[in-house]
């Protein structure tokens, strides 16, 4: 007879002459019954015994069975997109007072004018005297007029009130004379800090931009102030309360030195003393070429004049576009530009205009000028502010702002400019949330830059003063990597660049930072779904220790826990070494069981609440609850671990593990959460495979059988199939077979043969095979037309699935042990069965169905199927009638 023998693990079966383990040779069987794939052929008479060339050892049997044990797949935990772009997400663990702001205002004062001077300039000592007011007799009768109101009020509204205060037209001439008298140190000095009455703004005819538009009403004479351009405080501004502007005092670079030598009076009027109030005058250096000077006056200066004089935002944007093109043409982008201070001061004032299109262009130019310090922070904040609004993505893309931000990321010092880099990365993070930018980022080397920055951050230890602030930066970095991980090209770069090990280092260093841990685990969650990265992560020997430490530390943080469990499920899905290594980590199973207990209790409480308040809604839920989702992923890890022989055997003997699994089947309905119930049944099925002493599955077999019966009666076809699979393993036990007959489960199993699904038929045949081991139960096969349905399955699936065909032949062999007549045993299906066996034993015909499967398919046909089929065919032919003989001869 054919029975469920599996090495010496078969219990309750008669002594068999052959133990033929049916390994999964033709294809991986998703969910086939363990027991049903193993069979003993036994006939009391020696003439019916099948020849066995070699008795298989226990280890060989187990190795073959491993190909039958199933791992589980599940969906990756979803991360809802943030409704609003922020520096830190809405679920951030950082308190608002302990993190940099996402919302802020920017002004001209947000930038550093001192920083904007060329690096080649020589800084002189501060002035040791106050500015001198020089009165010109030529302008004694000059008067100052109030500014005219704007003609078009709608046009003025296109810019902010700040711009209206900074730049305003007037119909009058210069408020300050074009010519200046030489300094006289005997004249009365005027205190720069003294209050002055500001009456109006003014634009000079030969200047493009003023630091502040200011008309100062003097008693009888106009006075001009001269300041030291190269002092430590290059521009001193007196902000006067209640006025519309600020008075700028400019002093020439020579005045400080001349004052010290007492020769100020002797300077001629022609040596650079005509310093205007605007700041767009000659800011040259001795090494500026005539060509550069000409380019500035001919091409750059007119655009700056336009930026000052224009009040229309659209026109300002066009002017900025022209300015960038001109600066690029003249090689004036960067820090070597001699007049960059004037240019930057112009741009800084425009920042106060509330226009995102203009801010994009300003950020691009300012960053291209390679600003540093406070100005770099202001520029990065400006870019962040624009990118925070997803509606501006098209503006950012059109102006290639990404290039400037990536350049900042590549060149700026981490510790010196970590706050600027924070907002720079924040802007890049926002862009990476839009799929349009992803390919561009990868092509421009963003992945390599981010990994290089990650390595730098990892090199800064916890005792460093920058360690805490760099945690904010690390949140932006890992969030960006998580978005980039969607692209195959980025994934390849992450694998090749050793990202797994660097992320593990960051995870270990930032164990107390939940935000950083969450984003790193999200990266692992995405990438571990791919074999190459999963293998790279498995090679990081400390990853299992880190994951267990995180699970113990953040056990109540469902969003973090579920992703770690998902990653562990991926690691143990295909890698036998990973299964063993994780299992051997101290406290690994206890940690999983602690989580199991925690979320099982949460699920029970939620189940009661749902039952009371939303029973109708919960009947057909679209998605598992959070607690259910954790249990699904956690049980998957147990199922995957159980594929390893020694680990599976240990888990099968772990009563607290099996107890929790059985509890899930008891309280959870398949109608409520199908995936959880089916995953639980699959895990029990894997553990039932191991026939070990003190097996917890064996101890609870009848309790499990009761739960499986409930699953068989459900409306879930997947649940029904899984229950039959488990019965395939459990039905090796005599008590379970009695349970099956008593509950008439065998009729249900026979009916499943009509499912026209080979996996369903395979599972059903496994149960029937185990039932026919006992002589008293063989007649059950005649009920519900069982023989005819087995023959139909052999006809429908046998040619393409030799493993199923072998299982059917073994079942029919056991059933027909006491045959007296083929017709009485197989009825009207006798002739069909004979024809099928004859064709399947034709090597050329049988193997022609599966030419693409190679030598292993032929080997299975020769060693497993052929011996059983030949023996069955011979038995039927021996007991067939003369009429059958004629039919077979004709065939």
JSON list of N, CA and C in Angstrom, two decimals, residues 105-136:
[
{"chain": "A", "resi": 105, "resn": "UNK", "atom": "N", "xyz": [10.04, 83.55, 8.05]},
{"chain": "A", "resi": 105, "resn": "UNK", "atom": "CA", "xyz": [10.02, 84.68, 7.12]},
{"chain": "A", "resi": 105, "resn": "UNK", "atom": "C", "xyz": [11.45, 85.04, 6.74]},
{"chain": "A", "resi": 106, "resn": "UNK", "atom": "N", "xyz": [11.60, 85.51, 5.53]},
{"chain": "A", "resi": 106, "resn": "UNK", "atom": "CA", "xyz": [12.93, 85.89, 5.02]},
{"chain": "A", "resi": 106, "resn": "UNK", "atom": "C", "xyz": [12.93, 87.36, 4.63]},
{"chain": "A", "resi": 107, "resn": "UNK", "atom": "N", "xyz": [14.02, 88.04, 4.99]},
{"chain": "A", "resi": 107, "resn": "UNK", "atom": "CA", "xyz": [14.19, 89.46, 4.66]},
{"chain": "A", "resi": 107, "resn": "UNK", "atom": "C", "xyz": [15.61, 89.66, 4.16]},
{"chain": "A", "resi": 108, "resn": "UNK", "atom": "N", "xyz": [15.88, 90.87, 3.73]},
{"chain": "A", "resi": 108, "resn": "UNK", "atom": "CA", "xyz": [17.24, 91.19, 3.30]},
{"chain": "A", "resi": 108, "resn": "UNK", "atom": "C", "xyz": [18.22, 90.98, 4.45]},
{"chain": "A", "resi": 109, "resn": "UNK", "atom": "N", "xyz": [17.75, 91.20, 5.66]},
{"chain": "A", "resi": 109, "resn": "UNK", "atom": "CA", "xyz": [18.61, 91.04, 6.83]},
{"chain": "A", "resi": 109, "resn": "UNK", "atom": "C", "xyz": [18.93, 89.58, 7.12]},
{"chain": "A", "resi": 110, "resn": "UNK", "atom": "N", "xyz": [18.22, 88.64, 6.43]},
{"chain": "A", "resi": 110, "resn": "UNK", "atom": "CA", "xyz": [18.50, 87.23, 6.62]},
{"chain": "A", "resi": 110, "resn": "UNK", "atom": "C", "xyz": [19.80, 86.82, 5.93]},
{"chain": "A", "resi": 111, "resn": "UNK", "atom": "N", "xyz": [20.37, 87.73, 5.17]},
{"chain": "A", "resi": 111, "resn": "UNK", "atom": "CA", "xyz": [21.61, 87.46, 4.45]},
{"chain": "A", "resi": 111, "resn": "UNK", "atom": "C", "xyz": [22.72, 88.34, 5.01]},
{"chain": "A", "resi": 112, "resn": "UNK", "atom": "N", "xyz": [23.93, 87.94, 4.78]},
{"chain": "A", "resi": 112, "resn": "UNK", "atom": "CA", "xyz": [25.09, 88.61, 5.35]},
{"chain": "A", "resi": 112, "resn": "UNK", "atom": "C", "xyz": [25.79, 89.44, 4.27]},
{"chain": "A", "resi": 113, "resn": "UNK", "atom": "N", "xyz": [25.66, 90.77, 4.38]},
{"chain": "A", "resi": 113, "resn": "UNK", "atom": "CA", "xyz": [26.30, 91.64, 3.40]},
{"chain": "A", "resi": 113, "resn": "UNK", "atom": "C", "xyz": [27.81, 91.60, 3.53]},
{"chain": "A", "resi": 114, "resn": "UNK", "atom": "N", "xyz": [28.30, 91.44, 4.73]},
{"chain": "A", "resi": 114, "resn": "UNK", "atom": "CA", "xyz": [29.75, 91.38, 4.92]},
{"chain": "A", "resi": 114, "resn": "UNK", "atom": "C", "xyz": [30.34, 90.17, 4.21]},
{"chain": "A", "resi": 115, "resn": "UNK", "atom": "N", "xyz": [29.58, 89.07, 4.21]},
{"chain": "A", "resi": 115, "resn": "UNK", "atom": "CA", "xyz": [30.09, 87.86, 3.58]},
{"chain": "A", "resi": 115, "resn": "UNK", "atom": "C", "xyz": [30.18, 88.00, 2.08]},
{"chain": "A", "resi": 116, "resn": "UNK", "atom": "N", "xyz": [29.35, 88.93, 1.53]},
{"chain": "A", "resi": 116, "resn": "UNK", "atom": "CA", "xyz": [29.26, 89.00, 0.08]},
{"chain": "A", "resi": 116, "resn": "UNK", "atom": "C", "xyz": [30.45, 89.65, -0.59]},
{"chain": "A", "resi": 117, "resn": "UNK", "atom": "N", "xyz": [31.41, 90.23, 0.15]},
{"chain": "A", "resi": 117, "resn": "UNK", "atom": "CA", "xyz": [32.57, 90.85, -0.47]},
{"chain": "A", "resi": 117, "resn": "UNK", "atom": "C", "xyz": [33.48, 89.76, -1.04]},
{"chain": "A", "resi": 118, "resn": "UNK", "atom": "N", "xyz": [34.19, 90.05, -2.10]},
{"chain": "A", "resi": 118, "resn": "UNK", "atom": "CA", "xyz": [35.08, 89.06, -2.72]},
{"chain": "A", "resi": 118, "resn": "UNK", "atom": "C", "xyz": [36.13, 88.58, -1.74]},
{"chain": "A", "resi": 119, "resn": "UNK", "atom": "N", "xyz": [36.50, 87.33, -1.89]},
{"chain": "A", "resi": 119, "resn": "UNK", "atom": "CA", "xyz": [37.48, 86.72, -0.99]},
{"chain": "A", "resi": 119, "resn": "UNK", "atom": "C", "xyz": [38.85, 87.38, -1.11]},
{"chain": "A", "resi": 120, "resn": "UNK", "atom": "N", "xyz": [39.11, 88.01, -2.26]},
{"chain": "A", "resi": 120, "resn": "UNK", "atom": "CA", "xyz": [40.43, 88.60, -2.48]},
{"chain": "A", "resi": 120, "resn": "UNK", "atom": "C", "xyz": [40.59, 89.96, -1.83]},
{"chain": "A", "resi": 121, "resn": "UNK", "atom": "N", "xyz": [39.50, 90.57, -1.33]},
{"chain": "A", "resi": 121, "resn": "UNK", "atom": "CA", "xyz": [39.59, 91.90, -0.74]},
{"chain": "A", "resi": 121, "resn": "UNK", "atom": "C", "xyz": [40.34, 91.89, 0.57]},
{"chain": "A", "resi": 122, "resn": "UNK", "atom": "N", "xyz": [41.00, 92.97, 0.85]},
{"chain": "A", "resi": 122, "resn": "UNK", "atom": "CA", "xyz": [41.74, 93.11, 2.12]},
{"chain": "A", "resi": 122, "resn": "UNK", "atom": "C", "xyz": [40.88, 93.89, 3.09]},
{"chain": "A", "resi": 123, "resn": "UNK", "atom": "N", "xyz": [40.63, 93.35, 4.23]},
{"chain": "A", "resi": 123, "resn": "UNK", "atom": "CA", "xyz": [39.79, 94.01, 5.24]},
{"chain": "A", "resi": 123, "resn": "UNK", "atom": "C", "xyz": [40.66, 94.89, 6.12]},
{"chain": "A", "resi": 124, "resn": "UNK", "atom": "N", "xyz": [40.28, 96.15, 6.23]},
{"chain": "A", "resi": 124, "resn": "UNK", "atom": "CA", "xyz": [41.02, 97.08, 7.06]},
{"chain": "A", "resi": 124, "resn": "UNK", "atom": "C", "xyz": [40.37, 97.20, 8.43]},
{"chain": "A", "resi": 125, "resn": "UNK", "atom": "N", "xyz": [41.05, 97.88, 9.31]},
{"chain": "A", "resi": 125, "resn": "UNK", "atom": "CA", "xyz": [40.54, 98.05, 10.67]},
{"chain": "A", "resi": 125, "resn": "UNK", "atom": "C", "xyz": [39.34, 98.97, 10.66]},
{"chain": "A", "resi": 126, "resn": "UNK", "atom": "N", "xyz": [38.47, 98.86, 11.64]},
{"chain": "A", "resi": 126, "resn": "UNK", "atom": "CA", "xyz": [37.28, 99.74, 11.70]},
{"chain": "A", "resi": 126, "resn": "UNK", "atom": "C", "xyz": [37.71, 101.20, 11.86]},
{"chain": "A", "resi": 127, "resn": "UNK", "atom": "N", "xyz": [36.84, 102.10, 11.41]},
{"chain": "A", "resi": 127, "resn": "UNK", "atom": "CA", "xyz": [37.10, 103.53, 11.55]},
{"chain": "A", "resi": 127, "resn": "UNK", "atom": "C", "xyz": [37.11, 103.92, 13.02]},
{"chain": "A", "resi": 128, "resn": "UNK", "atom": "N", "xyz": [38.01, 104.81, 13.38]},
{"chain": "A", "resi": 128, "resn": "UNK", "atom": "CA", "xyz": [38.05, 105.28, 14.76]},
{"chain": "A", "resi": 128, "resn": "UNK", "atom": "C", "xyz": [37.45, 106.66, 14.89]},
{"chain": "A", "resi": 129, "resn": "UNK", "atom": "N", "xyz": [36.65, 107.05, 13.89]},
{"chain": "A", "resi": 129, "resn": "UNK", "atom": "CA", "xyz": [35.98, 108.35, 13.97]},
{"chain": "A", "resi": 129, "resn": "UNK", "atom": "C", "xyz": [34.60, 108.21, 13.34]},
{"chain": "A", "resi": 130, "resn": "UNK", "atom": "N", "xyz": [33.78, 109.21, 13.58]},
{"chain": "A", "resi": 130, "resn": "UNK", "atom": "CA", "xyz": [32.42, 109.18, 13.05]},
{"chain": "A", "resi": 130, "resn": "UNK", "atom": "C", "xyz": [32.36, 109.90, 11.72]},
{"chain": "A", "resi": 131, "resn": "UNK", "atom": "N", "xyz": [31.39, 109.56, 10.88]},
{"chain": "A", "resi": 131, "resn": "UNK", "atom": "CA", "xyz": [31.31, 110.17, 9.54]},
{"chain": "A", "resi": 131, "resn": "UNK", "atom": "C", "xyz": [31.21, 111.69, 9.61]},
{"chain": "A", "resi": 132, "resn": "UNK", "atom": "N", "xyz": [31.72, 112.32, 8.56]},
{"chain": "A", "resi": 132, "resn": "UNK", "atom": "CA", "xyz": [31.75, 113.78, 8.48]},
{"chain": "A", "resi": 132, "resn": "UNK", "atom": "C", "xyz": [30.70, 114.25, 7.50]},
{"chain": "A", "resi": 133, "resn": "UNK", "atom": "N", "xyz": [29.93, 115.20, 7.91]},
{"chain": "A", "resi": 133, "resn": "UNK", "atom": "CA", "xyz": [28.91, 115.77, 7.04]},
{"chain": "A", "resi": 133, "resn": "UNK", "atom": "C", "xyz": [29.52, 116.94, 6.29]},
{"chain": "A", "resi": 134, "resn": "UNK", "atom": "N", "xyz": [29.53, 116.86, 4.97]},
{"chain": "A", "resi": 134, "resn": "UNK", "atom": "CA", "xyz": [30.13, 117.90, 4.14]},
{"chain": "A", "resi": 134, "resn": "UNK", "atom": "C", "xyz": [29.03, 118.68, 3.46]},
{"chain": "A", "resi": 135, "resn": "UNK", "atom": "N", "xyz": [29.07, 119.99, 3.60]},
{"chain": "A", "resi": 135, "resn": "UNK", "atom": "CA", "xyz": [28.02, 120.85, 3.05]},
{"chain": "A", "resi": 135, "resn": "UNK", "atom": "C", "xyz": [28.52, 121.48, 1.77]},
{"chain": "A", "resi": 136, "resn": "UNK", "atom": "N", "xyz": [27.74, 121.33, 0.76]},
{"chain": "A", "resi": 136, "resn": "UNK", "atom": "CA", "xyz": [28.12, 121.91, -0.54]},
{"chain": "A", "resi": 136, "resn": "UNK", "atom": "C", "xyz": [27.38, 123.21, -0.75]}
]
